[in-house]
Coordinates of C-alpha atoms in Angstrom, one line a residue:
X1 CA -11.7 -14.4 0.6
X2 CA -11.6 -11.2 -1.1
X3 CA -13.2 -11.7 -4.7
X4 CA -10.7 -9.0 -5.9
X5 CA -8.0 -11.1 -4.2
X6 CA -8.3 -14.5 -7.1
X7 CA -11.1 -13.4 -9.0
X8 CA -11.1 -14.7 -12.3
X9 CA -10.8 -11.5 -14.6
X10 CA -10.3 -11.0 -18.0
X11 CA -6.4 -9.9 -18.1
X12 CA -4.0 -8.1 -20.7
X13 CA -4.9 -8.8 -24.4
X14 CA -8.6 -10.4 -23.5
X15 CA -7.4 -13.8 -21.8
X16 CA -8.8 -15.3 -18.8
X17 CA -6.1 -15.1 -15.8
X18 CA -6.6 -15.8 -12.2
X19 CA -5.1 -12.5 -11.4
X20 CA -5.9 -9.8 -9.0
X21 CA -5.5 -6.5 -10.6
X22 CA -7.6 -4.4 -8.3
X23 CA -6.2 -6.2 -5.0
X24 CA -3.5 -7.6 -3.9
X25 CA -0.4 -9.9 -5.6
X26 CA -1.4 -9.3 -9.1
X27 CA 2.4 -10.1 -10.2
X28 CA 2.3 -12.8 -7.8
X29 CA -0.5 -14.5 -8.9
X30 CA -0.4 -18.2 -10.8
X31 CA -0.7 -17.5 -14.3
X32 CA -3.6 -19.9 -16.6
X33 CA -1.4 -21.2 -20.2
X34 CA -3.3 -19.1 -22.6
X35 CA -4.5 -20.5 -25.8
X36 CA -4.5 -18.1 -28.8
X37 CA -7.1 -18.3 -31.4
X38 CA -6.0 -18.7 -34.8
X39 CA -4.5 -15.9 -37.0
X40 CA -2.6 -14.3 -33.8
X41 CA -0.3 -11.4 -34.9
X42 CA 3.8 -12.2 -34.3
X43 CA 4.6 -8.7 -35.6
X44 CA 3.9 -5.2 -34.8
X45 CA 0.6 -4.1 -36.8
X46 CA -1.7 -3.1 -34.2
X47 CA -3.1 0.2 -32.9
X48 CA -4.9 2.1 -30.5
X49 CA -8.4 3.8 -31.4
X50 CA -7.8 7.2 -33.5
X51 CA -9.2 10.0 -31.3
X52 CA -12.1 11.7 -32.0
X53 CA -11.6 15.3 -31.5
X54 CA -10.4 18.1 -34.1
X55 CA -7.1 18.6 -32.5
X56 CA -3.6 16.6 -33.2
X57 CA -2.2 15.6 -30.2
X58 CA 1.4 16.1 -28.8
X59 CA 2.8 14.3 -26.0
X60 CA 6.1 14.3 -23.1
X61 CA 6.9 12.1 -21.2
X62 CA 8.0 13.6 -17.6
X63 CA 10.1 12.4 -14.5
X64 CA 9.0 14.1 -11.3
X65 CA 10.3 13.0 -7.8
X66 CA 8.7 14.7 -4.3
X67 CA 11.1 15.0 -2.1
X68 CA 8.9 15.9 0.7
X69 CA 7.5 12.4 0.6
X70 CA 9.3 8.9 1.2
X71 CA 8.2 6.2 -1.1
X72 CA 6.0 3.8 0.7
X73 CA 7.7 0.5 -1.2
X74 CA 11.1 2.2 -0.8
X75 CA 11.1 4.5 2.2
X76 CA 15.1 5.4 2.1
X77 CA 13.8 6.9 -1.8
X78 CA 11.7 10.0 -2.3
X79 CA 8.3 9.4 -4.2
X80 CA 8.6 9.1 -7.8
X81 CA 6.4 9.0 -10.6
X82 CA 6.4 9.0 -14.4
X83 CA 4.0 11.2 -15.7
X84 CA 2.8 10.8 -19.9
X85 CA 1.4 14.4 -20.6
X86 CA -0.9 14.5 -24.0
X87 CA -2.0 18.0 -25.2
X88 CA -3.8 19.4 -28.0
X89 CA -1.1 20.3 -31.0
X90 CA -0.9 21.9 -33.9
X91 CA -0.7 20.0 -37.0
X92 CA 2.7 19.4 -38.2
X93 CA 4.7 15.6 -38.6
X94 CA 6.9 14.7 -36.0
X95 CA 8.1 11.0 -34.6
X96 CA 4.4 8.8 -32.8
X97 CA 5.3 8.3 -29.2
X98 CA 6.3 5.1 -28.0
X99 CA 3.4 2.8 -26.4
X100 CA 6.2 1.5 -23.9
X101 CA 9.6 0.0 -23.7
X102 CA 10.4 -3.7 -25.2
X103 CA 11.4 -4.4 -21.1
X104 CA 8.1 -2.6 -20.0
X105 CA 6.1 -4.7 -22.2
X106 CA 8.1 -7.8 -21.9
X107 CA 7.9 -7.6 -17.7
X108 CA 4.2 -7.6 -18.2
X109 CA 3.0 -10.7 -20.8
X110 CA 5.7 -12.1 -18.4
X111 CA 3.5 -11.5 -15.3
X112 CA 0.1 -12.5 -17.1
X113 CA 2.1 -15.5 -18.6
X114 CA 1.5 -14.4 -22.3
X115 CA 5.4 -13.8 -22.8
X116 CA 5.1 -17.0 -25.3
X117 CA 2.3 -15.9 -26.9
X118 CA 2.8 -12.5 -27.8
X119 CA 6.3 -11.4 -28.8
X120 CA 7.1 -8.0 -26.7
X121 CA 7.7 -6.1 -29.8
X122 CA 3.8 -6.3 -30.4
X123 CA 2.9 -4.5 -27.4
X124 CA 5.6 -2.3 -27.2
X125 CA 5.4 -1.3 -30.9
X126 CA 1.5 -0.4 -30.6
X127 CA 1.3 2.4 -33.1
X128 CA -0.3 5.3 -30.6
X129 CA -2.0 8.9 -32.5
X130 CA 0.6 11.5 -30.7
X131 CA 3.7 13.5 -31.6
X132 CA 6.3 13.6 -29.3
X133 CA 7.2 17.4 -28.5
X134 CA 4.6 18.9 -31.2
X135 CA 4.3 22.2 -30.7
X136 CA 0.7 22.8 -28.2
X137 CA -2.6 24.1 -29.7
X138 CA -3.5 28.1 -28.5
X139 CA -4.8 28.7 -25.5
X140 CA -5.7 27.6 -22.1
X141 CA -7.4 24.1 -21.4
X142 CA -9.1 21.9 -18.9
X143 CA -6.6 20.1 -17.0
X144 CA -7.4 15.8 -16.3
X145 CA -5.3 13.6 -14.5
X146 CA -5.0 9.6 -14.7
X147 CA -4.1 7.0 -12.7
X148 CA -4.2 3.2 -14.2
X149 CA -5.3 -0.6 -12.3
X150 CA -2.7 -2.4 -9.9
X151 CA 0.0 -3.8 -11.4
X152 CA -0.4 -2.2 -14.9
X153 CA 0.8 0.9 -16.0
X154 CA -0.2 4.3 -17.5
X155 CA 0.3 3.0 -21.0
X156 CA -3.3 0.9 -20.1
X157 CA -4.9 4.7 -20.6
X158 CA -3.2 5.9 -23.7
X159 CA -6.3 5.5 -25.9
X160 CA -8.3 7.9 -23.5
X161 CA -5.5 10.0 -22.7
X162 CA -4.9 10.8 -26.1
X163 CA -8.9 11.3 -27.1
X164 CA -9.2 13.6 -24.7
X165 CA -6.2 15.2 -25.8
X166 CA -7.7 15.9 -28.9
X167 CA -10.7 17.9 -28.0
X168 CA -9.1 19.9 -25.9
X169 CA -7.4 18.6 -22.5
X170 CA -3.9 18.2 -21.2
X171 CA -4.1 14.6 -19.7
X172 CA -1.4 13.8 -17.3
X173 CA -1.1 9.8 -16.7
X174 CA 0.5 8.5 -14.1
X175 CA 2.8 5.7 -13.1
X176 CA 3.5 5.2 -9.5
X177 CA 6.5 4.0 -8.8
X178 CA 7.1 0.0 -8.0
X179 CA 2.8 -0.6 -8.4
X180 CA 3.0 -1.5 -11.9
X181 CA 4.6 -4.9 -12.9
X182 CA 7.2 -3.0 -14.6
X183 CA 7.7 0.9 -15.6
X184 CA 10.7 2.8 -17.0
X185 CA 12.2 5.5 -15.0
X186 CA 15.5 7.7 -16.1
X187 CA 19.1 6.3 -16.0
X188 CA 18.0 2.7 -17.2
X189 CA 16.0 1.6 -14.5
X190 CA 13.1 -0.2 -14.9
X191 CA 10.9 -0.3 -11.4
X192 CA 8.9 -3.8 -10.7
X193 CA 5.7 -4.1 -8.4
X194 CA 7.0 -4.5 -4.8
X195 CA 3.6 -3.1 -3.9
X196 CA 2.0 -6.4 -5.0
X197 CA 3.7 -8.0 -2.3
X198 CA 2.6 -6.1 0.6
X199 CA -1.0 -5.4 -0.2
X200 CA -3.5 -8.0 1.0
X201 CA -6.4 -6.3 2.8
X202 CA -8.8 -3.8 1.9
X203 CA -7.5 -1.4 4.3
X204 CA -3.8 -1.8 2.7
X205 CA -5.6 -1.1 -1.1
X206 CA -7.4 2.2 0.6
X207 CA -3.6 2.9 1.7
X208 CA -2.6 2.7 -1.9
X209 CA -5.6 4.9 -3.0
X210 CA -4.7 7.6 -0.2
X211 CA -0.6 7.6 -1.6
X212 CA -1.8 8.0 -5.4
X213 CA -4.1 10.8 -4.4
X214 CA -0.9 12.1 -2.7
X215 CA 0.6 11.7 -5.7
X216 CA -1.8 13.3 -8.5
X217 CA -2.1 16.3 -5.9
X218 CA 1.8 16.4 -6.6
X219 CA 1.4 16.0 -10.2
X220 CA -1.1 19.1 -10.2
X221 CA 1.2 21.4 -8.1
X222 CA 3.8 20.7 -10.8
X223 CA 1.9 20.8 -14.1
X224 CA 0.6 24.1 -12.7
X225 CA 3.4 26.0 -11.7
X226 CA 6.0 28.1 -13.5
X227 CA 8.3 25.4 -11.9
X228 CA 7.4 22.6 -14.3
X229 CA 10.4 20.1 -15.1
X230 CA 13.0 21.5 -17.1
X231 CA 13.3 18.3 -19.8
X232 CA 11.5 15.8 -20.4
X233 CA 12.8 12.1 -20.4
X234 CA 13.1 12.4 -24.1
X235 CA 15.5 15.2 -24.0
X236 CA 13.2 18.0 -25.2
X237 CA 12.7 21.0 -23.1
X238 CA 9.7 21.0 -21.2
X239 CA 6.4 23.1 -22.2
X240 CA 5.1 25.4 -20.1
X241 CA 2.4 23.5 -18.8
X242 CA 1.2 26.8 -16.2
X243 CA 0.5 28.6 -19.6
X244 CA -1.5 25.8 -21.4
X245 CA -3.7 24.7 -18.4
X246 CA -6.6 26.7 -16.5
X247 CA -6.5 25.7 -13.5
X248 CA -9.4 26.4 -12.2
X249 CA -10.4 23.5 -14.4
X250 CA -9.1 20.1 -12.9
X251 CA -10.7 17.1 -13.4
X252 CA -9.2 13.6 -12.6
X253 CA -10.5 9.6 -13.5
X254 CA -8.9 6.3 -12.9
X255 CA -9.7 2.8 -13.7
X256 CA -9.7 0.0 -11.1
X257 CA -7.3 1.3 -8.0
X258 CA -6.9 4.3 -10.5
X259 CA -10.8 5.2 -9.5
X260 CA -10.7 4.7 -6.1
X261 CA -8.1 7.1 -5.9
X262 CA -9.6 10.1 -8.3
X263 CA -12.8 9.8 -5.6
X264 CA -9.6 9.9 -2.7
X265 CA -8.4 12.8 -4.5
X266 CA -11.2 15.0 -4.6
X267 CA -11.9 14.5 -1.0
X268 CA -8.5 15.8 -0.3
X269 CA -8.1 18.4 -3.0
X270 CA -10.9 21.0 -3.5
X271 CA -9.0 22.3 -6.6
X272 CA -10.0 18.6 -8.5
X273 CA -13.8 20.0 -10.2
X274 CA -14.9 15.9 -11.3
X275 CA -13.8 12.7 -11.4
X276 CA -14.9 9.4 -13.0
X277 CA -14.4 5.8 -11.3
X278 CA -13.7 3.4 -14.0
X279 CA -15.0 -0.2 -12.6
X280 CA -13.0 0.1 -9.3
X281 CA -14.1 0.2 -5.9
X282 CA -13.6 3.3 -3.5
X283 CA -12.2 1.2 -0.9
X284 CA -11.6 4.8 1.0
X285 CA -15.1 5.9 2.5
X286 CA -16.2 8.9 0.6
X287 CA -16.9 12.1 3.7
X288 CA -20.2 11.5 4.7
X289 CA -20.2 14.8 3.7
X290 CA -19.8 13.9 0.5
X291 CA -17.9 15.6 -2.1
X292 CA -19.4 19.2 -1.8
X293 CA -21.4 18.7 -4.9
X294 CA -18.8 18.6 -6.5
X295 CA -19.9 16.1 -9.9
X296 CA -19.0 12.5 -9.7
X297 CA -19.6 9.7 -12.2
X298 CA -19.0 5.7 -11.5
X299 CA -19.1 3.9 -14.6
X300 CA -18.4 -0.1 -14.4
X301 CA -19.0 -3.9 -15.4
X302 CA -22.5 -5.5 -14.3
X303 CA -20.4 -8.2 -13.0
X304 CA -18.0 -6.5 -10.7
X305 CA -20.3 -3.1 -10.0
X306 CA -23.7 -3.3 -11.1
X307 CA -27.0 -2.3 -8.3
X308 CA -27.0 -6.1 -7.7
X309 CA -23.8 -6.8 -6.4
X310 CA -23.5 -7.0 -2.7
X311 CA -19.2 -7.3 -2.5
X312 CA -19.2 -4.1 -4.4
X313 CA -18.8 -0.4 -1.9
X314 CA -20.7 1.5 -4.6
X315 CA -23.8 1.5 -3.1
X316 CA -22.6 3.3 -0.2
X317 CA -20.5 5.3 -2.1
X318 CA -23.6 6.4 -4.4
X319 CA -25.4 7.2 -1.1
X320 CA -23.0 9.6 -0.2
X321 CA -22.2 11.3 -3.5
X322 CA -24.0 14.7 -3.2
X323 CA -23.4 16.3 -6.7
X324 CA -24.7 15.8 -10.0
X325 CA -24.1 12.1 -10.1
X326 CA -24.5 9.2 -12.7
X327 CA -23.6 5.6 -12.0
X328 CA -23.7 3.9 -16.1
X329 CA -23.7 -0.5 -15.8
X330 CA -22.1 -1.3 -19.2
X331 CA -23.7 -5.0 -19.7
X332 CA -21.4 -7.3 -21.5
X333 CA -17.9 -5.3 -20.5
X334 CA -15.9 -6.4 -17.9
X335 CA -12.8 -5.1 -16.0
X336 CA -10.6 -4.4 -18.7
X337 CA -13.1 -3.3 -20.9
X338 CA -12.3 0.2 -20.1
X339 CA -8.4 0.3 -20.9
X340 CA -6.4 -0.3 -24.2
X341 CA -5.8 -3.7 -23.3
X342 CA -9.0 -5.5 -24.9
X343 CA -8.9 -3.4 -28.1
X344 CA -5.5 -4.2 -28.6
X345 CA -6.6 -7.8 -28.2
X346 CA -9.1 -8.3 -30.9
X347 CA -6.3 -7.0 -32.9
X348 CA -3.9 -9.8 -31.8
X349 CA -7.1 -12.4 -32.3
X350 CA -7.2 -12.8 -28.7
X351 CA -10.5 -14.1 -27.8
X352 CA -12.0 -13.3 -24.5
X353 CA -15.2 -15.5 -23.6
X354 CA -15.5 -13.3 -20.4
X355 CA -16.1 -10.2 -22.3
X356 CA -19.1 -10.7 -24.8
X357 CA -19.3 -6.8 -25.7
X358 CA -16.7 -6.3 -28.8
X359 CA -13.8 -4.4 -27.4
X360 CA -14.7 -2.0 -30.4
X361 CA -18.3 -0.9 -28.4
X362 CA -16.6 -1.0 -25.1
X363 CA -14.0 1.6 -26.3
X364 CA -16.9 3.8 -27.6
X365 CA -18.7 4.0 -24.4
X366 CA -16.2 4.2 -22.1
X367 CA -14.6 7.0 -24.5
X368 CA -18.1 9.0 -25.3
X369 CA -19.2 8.8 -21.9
X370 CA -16.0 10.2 -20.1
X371 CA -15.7 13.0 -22.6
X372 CA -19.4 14.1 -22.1
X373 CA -18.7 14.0 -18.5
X374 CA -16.1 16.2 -18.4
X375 CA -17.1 18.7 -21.4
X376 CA -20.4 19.2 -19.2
X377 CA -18.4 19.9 -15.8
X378 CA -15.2 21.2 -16.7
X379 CA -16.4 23.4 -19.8
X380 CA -19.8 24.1 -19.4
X381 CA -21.3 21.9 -22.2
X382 CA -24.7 20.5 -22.9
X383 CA -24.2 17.2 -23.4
X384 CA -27.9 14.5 -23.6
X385 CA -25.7 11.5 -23.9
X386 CA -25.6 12.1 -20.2
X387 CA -29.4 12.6 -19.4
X388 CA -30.5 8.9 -19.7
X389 CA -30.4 5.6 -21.8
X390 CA -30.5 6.2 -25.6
X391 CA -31.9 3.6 -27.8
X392 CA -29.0 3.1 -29.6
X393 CA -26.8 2.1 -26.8
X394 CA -28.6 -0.4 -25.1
X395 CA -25.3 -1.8 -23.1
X396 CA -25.2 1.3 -21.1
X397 CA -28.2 1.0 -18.1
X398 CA -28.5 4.3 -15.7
X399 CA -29.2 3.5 -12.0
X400 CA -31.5 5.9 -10.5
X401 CA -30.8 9.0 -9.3

């Protein structure tokens, strides 16, 4: 059996649920009664990490739809994704984005049976660091795109998306229609996985990596064309996105799923510069080829992708990769540790006996080390962080080159 298929993974806010986020039937999956710890919040008080850059951040929320493409869940449909776009701002006040809907957040403590532990109010009413509709920063800037795990949605990458926001990208996170346990889309719908109930195998989770390449390439031709969307979902007019982006800057990272199809991505679209797979397998093979050295980081759990672990593809993967390259072991972490989802879950006092590294230190690597990755490759900065272990992150092991 597939150890992504009823492994035992630490779920949404830090509890241990035999769920199956990067393969199949995550929605479908028996739920275990959580426990709380004492002290748990009932009311809305939590909040994602501030970012760390100079700029203030602005966000929109789009709705695109390809109509050259059926959707594979839906085939009489065209392809449609939701698409959170976080920018550098200028400083100003303005209303904080939402971190979801009540419904979206309610559909999924309802999947990971938490929906009686944690009131949806409390998810949904995360207090995020971004102004819908400020006005964008000067300039031109690096372009990165995100896709999130199975089952969960973009809101799982708001944290990053918005740190990276703030020195200096547009971030474009992506929800793919009926592969999260519950996303929003215009007119009052609200889309549920039927993904989870068709993908079993590891060739029908490389299917799902090849469509969400598919789709980021879509996002990419959009957010880079003088024909960007006309509003946005919150009735604003659309930015110019053609005018803020360079695009001959493009970078793209994805946690779980979400990795696997960055490294799908850049094998199929030469205009992606870097990616960075967070703690998912490639389940695609890489061209043995490779990327044409084109730069490539893997960064993951010890559990699930260290050099020891003989289920994982990244060894051949690593093999294969024939740019700059760096493949970090967080010790300590594990799946989730790179999303929201534990830091929100301290916050609730959610314990999670499966993750012994504080979500706190988790947040910090997986935040310093993505943004190092891509200052170096898509702006041309020296960045040591990336040159080897440093004394005062001991967590973080390099495999060799």
């Amino acid at each position: 059996m597939n150890r992504h298929r009823n492994a035992t993974v630490s779920a949404l806010l830090g509890l241990s649920l035999t769920l199956a986020f990067q393969g199949p039937g995550a929605a479908s999956a028996a739920p275990v009664p959580a426990t709380p710890s004492a002290g748990i919040a009932t009311e809305t008080g939590i909040a994602l990490p501030r970012p760390a850059g100079r700029h203030p951040v602005g966000t929109q929320t789009l709705h695109l739809t390809d109509h050259r493409r059926s959707d594979p869940w839906m085939p009489s449909a065209a392809r449609e994704l939701m698409v959170s776009v976080h920018y550098p701002a200028q400083a100003g006040r303005g209303r904080s984005a939402a971190y979801m809907t009540e419904e979206e957040a309610r559909l999924l403590l309802e999947s990971r049976g938490l929906d009686r532990v944690v009131p949806a109010t409390a998810l949904s009413g995360t207090r995020t660091h971004a102004r819908v509709n400020a006005r964008p920063a000067g300039g031109r800037f690096p372009l990165v795109v995100l896709s999130p795990g199975f089952s969960v949605s973009r809101s799982s990458l708001t944290a990053l998306a918005e740190d990276l926001a703030s020195r200096g990208y547009v971030v474009a996170a992506v929800d793919h229609a009926y592969e999260s346990v519950g996303t929003a889309f215009p007119g009052g719908r609200v889309l549920t996985c039927l993904a989870c109930d068709h993908v079993a195998t590891r060739e029908e989770r490389a299917r799902v990596a090849l469509g969400r390449a598919q789709d980021l390439s879509f996002v990419i031709d959009r957010l880079t064309s003088p024909r960007t969307p006309r509003q946005t979902t919150q009735g604003h007019r659309s930015l110019s996105y053609a005018l803020m982006i360079d695009s001959r800057r493009i970078g793209a990272a994805g946690h779980s799923i979400g990795g696997a199809s960055a490294a799908t991505l850049m094998a199929q679209d030469r205009r992606v510069r870097a990616g960075v797979n967070l703690d998912g397998d490639f389940l695609a093979r890489l061209p043995e080829t490779g990327l044409d050295a084109r730069p490539f980081m893997m960064m993951g759990s010890a559990a699930d992708h260290g050099p020891g672990d003989t289920e994982s593809d990244w060894q051949e993967a690593w093999a294969r990769l024939d740019g700059w390259k760096r493949w970090l072991t967080v010790s300590g972490a594990e799946h989730f540790s790179f999303t929201d989802l534990l830091f929100l879950a301290e916050q609730l006092g959610l314990a999670d006996p499966a993750a012994p590294l504080s979500a706190e230190r988790a947040w910090q690597h997986t935040r310093d080390y993505t943004a190092a990755f891509f200052d170096m490759h898509l702006r041309g900065m020296s960045r040591p962080l990336l040159d080897g272990p440093v004394a005062d992150r001991p967590e973080v092991e390099f495999q060799p080159r």
